[in-house]
Short mmCIF file of C-alpha atoms in Angstrom, two decimals:
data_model
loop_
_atom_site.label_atom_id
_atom_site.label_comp_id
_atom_site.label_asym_id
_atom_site.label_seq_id
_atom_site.Cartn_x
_atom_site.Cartn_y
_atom_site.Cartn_z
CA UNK A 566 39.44 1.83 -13.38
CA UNK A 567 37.19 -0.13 -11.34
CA UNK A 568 33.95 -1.63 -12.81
CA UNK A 569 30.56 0.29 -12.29
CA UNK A 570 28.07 -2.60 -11.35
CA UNK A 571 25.11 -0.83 -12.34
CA UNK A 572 22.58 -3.81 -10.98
CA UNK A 573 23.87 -3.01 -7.65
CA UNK A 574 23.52 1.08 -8.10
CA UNK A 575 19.97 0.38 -9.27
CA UNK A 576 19.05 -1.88 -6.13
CA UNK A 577 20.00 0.71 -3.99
CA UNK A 578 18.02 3.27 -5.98
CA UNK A 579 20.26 5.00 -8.30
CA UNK A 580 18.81 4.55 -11.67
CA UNK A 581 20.67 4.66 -14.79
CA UNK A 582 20.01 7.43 -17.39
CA UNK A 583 20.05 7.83 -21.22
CA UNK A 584 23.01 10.84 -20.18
CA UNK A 585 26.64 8.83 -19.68
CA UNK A 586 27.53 8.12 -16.20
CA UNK A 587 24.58 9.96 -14.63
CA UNK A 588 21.76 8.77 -12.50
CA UNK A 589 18.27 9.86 -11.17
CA UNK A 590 18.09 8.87 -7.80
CA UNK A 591 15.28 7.86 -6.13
CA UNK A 592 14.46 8.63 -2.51
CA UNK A 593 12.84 6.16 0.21
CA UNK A 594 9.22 8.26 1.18
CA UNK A 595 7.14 6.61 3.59
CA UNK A 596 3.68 7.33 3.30
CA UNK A 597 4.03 10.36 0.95
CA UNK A 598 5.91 12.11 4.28
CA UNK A 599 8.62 14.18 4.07
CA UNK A 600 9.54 16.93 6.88
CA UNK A 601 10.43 20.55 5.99
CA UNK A 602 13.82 20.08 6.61
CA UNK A 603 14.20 16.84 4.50
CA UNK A 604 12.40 19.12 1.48
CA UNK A 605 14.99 21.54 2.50
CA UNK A 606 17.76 19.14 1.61
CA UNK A 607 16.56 17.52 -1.24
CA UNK A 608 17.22 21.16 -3.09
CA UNK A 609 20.25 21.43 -1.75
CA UNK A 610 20.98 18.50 -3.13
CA UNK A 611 19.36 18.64 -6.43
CA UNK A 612 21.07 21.75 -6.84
CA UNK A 613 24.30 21.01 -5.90
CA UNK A 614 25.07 17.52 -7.93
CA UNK A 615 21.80 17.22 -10.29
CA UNK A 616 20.32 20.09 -12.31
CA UNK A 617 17.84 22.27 -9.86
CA UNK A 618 15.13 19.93 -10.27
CA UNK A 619 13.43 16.96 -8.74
CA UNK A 620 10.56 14.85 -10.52
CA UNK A 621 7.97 13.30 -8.69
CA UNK A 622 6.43 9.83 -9.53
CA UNK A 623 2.95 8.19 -9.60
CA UNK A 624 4.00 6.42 -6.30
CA UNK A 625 4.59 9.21 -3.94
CA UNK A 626 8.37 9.05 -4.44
CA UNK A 627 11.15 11.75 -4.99
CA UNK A 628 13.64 11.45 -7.70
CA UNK A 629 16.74 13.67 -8.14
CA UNK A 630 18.22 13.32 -11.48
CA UNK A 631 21.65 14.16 -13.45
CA UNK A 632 23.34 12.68 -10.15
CA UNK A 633 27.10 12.12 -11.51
CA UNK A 634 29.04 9.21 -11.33
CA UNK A 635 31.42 10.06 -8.84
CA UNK A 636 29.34 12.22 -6.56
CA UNK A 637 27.22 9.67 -5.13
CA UNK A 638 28.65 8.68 -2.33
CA UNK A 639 28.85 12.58 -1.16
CA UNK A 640 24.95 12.60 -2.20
CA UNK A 641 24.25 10.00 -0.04
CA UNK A 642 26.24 11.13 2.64
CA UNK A 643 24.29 14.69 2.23
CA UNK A 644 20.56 13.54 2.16
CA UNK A 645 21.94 10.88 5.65
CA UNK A 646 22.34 14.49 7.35
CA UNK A 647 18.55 14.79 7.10
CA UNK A 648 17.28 11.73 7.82
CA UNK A 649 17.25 11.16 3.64
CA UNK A 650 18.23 7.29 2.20
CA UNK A 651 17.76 5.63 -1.47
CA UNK A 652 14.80 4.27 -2.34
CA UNK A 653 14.57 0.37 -3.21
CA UNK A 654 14.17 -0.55 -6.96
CA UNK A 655 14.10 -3.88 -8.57
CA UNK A 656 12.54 -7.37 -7.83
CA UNK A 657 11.91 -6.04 -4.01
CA UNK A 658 9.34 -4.72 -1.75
CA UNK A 659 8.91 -1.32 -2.41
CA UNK A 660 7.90 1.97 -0.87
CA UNK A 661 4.90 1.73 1.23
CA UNK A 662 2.68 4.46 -0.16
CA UNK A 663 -0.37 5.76 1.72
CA UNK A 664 -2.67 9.07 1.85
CA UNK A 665 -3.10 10.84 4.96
CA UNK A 666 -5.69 8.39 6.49
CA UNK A 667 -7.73 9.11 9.79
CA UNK A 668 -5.18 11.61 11.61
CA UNK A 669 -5.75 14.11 9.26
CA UNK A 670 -8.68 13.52 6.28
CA UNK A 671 -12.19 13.67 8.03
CA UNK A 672 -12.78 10.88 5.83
CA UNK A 673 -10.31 8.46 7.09
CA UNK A 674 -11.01 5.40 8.81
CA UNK A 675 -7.66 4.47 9.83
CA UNK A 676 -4.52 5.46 10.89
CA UNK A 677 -2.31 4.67 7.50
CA UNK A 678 0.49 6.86 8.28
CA UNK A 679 1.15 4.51 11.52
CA UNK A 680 0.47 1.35 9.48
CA UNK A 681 2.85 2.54 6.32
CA UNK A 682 5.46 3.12 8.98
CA UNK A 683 4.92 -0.58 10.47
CA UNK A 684 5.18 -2.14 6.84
CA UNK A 685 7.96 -0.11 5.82
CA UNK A 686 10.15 -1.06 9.20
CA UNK A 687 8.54 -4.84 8.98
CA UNK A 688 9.03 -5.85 4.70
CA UNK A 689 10.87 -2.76 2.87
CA UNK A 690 13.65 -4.40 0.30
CA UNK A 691 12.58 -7.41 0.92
CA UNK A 692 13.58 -9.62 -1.81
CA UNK A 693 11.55 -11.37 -3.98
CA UNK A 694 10.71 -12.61 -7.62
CA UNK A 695 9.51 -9.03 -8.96
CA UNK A 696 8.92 -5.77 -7.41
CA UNK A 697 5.99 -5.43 -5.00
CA UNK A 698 4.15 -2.54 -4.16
CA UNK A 699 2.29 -2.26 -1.11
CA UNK A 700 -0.23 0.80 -0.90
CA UNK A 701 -2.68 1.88 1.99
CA UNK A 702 -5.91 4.27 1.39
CA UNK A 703 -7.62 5.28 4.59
CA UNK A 704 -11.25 5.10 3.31
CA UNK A 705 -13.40 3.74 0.70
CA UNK A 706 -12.60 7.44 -1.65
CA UNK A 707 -9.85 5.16 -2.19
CA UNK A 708 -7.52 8.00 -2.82
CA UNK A 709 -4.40 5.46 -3.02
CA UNK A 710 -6.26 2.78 -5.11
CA UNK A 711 -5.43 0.07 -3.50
CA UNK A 712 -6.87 -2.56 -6.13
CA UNK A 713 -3.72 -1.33 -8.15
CA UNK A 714 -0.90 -2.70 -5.49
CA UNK A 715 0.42 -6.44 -5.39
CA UNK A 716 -0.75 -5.82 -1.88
CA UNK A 717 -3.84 -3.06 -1.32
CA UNK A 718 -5.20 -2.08 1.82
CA UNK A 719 -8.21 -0.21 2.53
CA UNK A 720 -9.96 1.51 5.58
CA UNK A 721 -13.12 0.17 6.24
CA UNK A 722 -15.92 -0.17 8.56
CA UNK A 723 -18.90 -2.65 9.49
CA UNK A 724 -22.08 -0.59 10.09
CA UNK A 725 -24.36 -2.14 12.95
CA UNK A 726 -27.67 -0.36 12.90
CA UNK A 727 -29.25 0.46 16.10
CA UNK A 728 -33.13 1.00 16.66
CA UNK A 729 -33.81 2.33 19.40
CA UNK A 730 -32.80 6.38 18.80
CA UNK A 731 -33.24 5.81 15.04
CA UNK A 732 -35.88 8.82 13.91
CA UNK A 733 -35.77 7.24 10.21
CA UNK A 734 -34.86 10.36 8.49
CA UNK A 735 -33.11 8.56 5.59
CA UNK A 736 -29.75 10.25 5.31
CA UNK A 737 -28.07 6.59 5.70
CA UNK A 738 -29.55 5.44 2.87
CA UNK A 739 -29.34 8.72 0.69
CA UNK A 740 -25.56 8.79 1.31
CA UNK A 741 -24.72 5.18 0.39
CA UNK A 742 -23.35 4.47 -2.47
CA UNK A 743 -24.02 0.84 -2.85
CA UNK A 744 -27.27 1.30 -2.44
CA UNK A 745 -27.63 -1.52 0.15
CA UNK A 746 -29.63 0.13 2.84
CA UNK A 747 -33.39 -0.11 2.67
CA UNK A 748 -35.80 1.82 4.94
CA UNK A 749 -39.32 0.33 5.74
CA UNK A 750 -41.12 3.41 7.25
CA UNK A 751 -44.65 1.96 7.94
CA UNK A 752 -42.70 -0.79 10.27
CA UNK A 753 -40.23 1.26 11.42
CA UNK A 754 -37.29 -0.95 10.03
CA UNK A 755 -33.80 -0.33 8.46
CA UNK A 756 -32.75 -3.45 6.61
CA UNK A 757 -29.06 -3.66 5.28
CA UNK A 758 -28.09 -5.68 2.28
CA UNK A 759 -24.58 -6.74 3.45
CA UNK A 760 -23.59 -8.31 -0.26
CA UNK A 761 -23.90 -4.77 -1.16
CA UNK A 762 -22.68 -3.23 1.38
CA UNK A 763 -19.17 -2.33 0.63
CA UNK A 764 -17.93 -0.91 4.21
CA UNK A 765 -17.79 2.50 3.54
CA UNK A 766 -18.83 3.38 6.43
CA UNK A 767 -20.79 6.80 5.34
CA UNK A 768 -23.73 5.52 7.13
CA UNK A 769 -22.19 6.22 10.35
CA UNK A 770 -20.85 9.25 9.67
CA UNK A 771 -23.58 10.55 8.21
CA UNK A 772 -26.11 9.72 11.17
CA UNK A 773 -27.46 12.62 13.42
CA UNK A 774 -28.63 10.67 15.96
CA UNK A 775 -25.77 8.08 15.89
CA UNK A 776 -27.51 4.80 15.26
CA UNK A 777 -25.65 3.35 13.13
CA UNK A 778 -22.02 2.55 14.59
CA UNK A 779 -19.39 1.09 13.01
CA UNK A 780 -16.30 -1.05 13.68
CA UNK A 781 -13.43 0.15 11.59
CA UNK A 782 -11.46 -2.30 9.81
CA UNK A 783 -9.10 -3.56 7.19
CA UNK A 784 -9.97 -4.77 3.37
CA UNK A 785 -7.24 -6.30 1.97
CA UNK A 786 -6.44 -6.79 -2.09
CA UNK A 787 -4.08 -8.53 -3.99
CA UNK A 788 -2.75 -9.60 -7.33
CA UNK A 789 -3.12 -5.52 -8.34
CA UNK A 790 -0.69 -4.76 -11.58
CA UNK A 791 -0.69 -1.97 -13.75
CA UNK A 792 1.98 -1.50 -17.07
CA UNK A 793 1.86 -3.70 -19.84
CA UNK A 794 -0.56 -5.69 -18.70
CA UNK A 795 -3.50 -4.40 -16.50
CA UNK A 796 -5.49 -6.53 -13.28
CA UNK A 797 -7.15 -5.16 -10.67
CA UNK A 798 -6.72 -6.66 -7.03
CA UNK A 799 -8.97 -8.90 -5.68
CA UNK A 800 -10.31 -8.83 -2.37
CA UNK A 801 -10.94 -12.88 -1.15
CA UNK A 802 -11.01 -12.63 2.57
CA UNK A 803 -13.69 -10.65 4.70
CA UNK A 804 -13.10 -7.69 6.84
CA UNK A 805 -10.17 -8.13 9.28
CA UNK A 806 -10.85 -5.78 12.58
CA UNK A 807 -7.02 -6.60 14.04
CA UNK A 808 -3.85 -4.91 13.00
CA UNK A 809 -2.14 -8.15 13.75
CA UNK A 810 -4.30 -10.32 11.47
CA UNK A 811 -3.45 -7.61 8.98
CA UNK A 812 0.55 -8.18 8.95
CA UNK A 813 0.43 -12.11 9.44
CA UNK A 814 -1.46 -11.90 6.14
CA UNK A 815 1.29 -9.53 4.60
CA UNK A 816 4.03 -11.40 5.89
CA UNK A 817 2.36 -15.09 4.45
CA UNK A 818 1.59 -13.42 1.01
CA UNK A 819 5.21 -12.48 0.91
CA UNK A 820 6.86 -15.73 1.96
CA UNK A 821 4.20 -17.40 -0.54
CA UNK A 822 5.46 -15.36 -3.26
CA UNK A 823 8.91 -16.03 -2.40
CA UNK A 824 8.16 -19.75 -2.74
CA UNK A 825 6.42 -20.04 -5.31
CA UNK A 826 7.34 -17.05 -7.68
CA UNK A 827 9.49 -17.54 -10.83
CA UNK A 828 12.43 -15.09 -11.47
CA UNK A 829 10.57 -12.14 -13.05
CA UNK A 830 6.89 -13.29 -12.70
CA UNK A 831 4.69 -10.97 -10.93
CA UNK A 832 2.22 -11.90 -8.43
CA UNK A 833 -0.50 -11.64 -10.25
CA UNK A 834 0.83 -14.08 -12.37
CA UNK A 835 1.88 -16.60 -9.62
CA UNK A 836 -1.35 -16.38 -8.14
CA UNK A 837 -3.03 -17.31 -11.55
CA UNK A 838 -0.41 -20.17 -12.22
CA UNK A 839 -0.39 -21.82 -8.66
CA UNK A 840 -3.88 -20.96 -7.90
CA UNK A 841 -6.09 -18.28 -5.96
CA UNK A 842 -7.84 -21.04 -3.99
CA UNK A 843 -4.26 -22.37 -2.45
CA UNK A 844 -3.21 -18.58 -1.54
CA UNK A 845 -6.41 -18.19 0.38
CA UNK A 846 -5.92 -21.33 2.42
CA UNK A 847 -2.06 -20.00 3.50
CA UNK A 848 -3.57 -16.50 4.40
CA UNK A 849 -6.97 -18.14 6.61
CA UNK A 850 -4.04 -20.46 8.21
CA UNK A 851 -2.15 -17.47 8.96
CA UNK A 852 -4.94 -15.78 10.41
CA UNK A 853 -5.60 -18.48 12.57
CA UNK A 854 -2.73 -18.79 13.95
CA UNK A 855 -2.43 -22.65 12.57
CA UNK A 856 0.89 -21.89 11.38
CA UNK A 857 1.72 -21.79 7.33
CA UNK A 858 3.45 -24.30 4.79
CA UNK A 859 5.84 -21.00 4.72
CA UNK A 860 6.66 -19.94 8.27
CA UNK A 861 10.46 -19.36 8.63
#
């Protein structure tokens, strides 16, 4: 009988459970999107070689367990009819999770169903020292909360106020949340405190009279971790207003995690060992288009 490598079932998303010879598999969702006819497989599926059920996890994703032994290759065969694949477990890039972002929440300020599509096609199963988790939220509501991703991203926009059809009514600085805009009445001034400000943009959606525009944008977190040991992400460059700027930073933060991470050290942890100061640097070269001590 030949020899079940289970390392190799897990990597490609079939998890081990506490039953004999049985898995939970876990399916690759992108974005939290799955079509009708996808949904209509997964129960055929589940109720054909699990047990009628799927669970659904914290990140968006789809698990079908009691998947036996011997039926997985027809399971994966099945779910390939619908467009359907394992999910990625393991030290790897995982599934890119994001809410519904611009295209469909009022509140969104970017597209995240396009950019979770561009991430998952660009640095999905990638390999690295630990897994990585890569989220996208479409606003400051933060629905996805990005700070707790190896990699967050967050909608975002710089407000630019403009005088001229301003009738000082003082929704924009009811509505923010930060508390950073100030309104001088007797001068007929709007002052905005911009280390306050955190680029939610509710100014400018909130304005009748449209004086305050915005420039949507990207805000971009890292080090996130959540399990046995709890950090938030930290956001250490400014607003970035290209989509470009936004993947040469994902794809230097990988390659400088794949250099300098130890076997089973999460980022956070690199980044506190090698040092925040040095991953900046390799992100504002990157940026710059100066090249980086890690381009392939």
């Amino acid at each position: 009988m030949k020899e079940v490598n289970y390392n190799e079932l897990k990597k490609g998303g079939f998890m081990r459970q506490v039953q004999k010879d049985h898995f939970s598999l876990r399916l690759r969702v992108v974005g939290g999107r799955l079509t009708s006819e996808q949904l209509k497989k997964i129960y055929e599926v589940a109720k054909k070689y699990g047990k009628g059920y799927v669970h659904l996890t914290a990140r968006q994703g789809v698990e079908i367990p009691f998947i036996k032994l011997q039926d997985i290759e027809a399971v994966k065969k099945e779910l390939s009819e619908a467009g359907l694949e394992p999910g990625a477990c393991g030290p790897r890039v995982r599934t890119i999770t994001a809410c519904q972002g611009s295209s469909i929440c009022p509140n969104g300020i970017i597209d995240t169903t396009e950019l979770a599509n561009e991430c998952d096609k660009r640095y999905y199963a990638r390999e690295l020292p630990h897994k990585f988790k890569i989220g996208i939220t479409g606003c400051g509501n933060n629905c996805l909360k990005a700070e707790e991703n190896d990699l967050g991203i967050k909608g975002a926009i710089e407000p630019e106020w403009e005088e001229s059809s301003c009738t000082f009514c003082g929704l924009c600085q009811a509505v923010c949340p930060a508390k950073a805009i100030q309104i001088d009445e007797k001068n007929k001034k709007i002052t905005i405190d911009r280390d306050k400000c955190t680029y939610c943009g509710r100014c400018v959606k909130s304005c009748p009279t449209n004086s305050w525009k915005g420039k949507p944008g990207y805000l971009l977190y890292f080090g996130g971790m959540f399990g046995n040991n709890i950090a938030l992400g930290k956001q250490i460059l400014p607003i970035l207003f290209s989509k470009e700027d936004v993947h040469k930073v994902i794809q230097a933060t990988l390659k400088f995690y794949k250099k300098y991470g130890k076997q089973g050290e999460r980022f956070r942890n690199t980044l506190e060992r090698v040092g925040w100061d040095i991953f900046k640097k390799e992100l504002e070269k990157a940026i710059e288009n100066k090249g980086s001590d890690f381009d392939e």
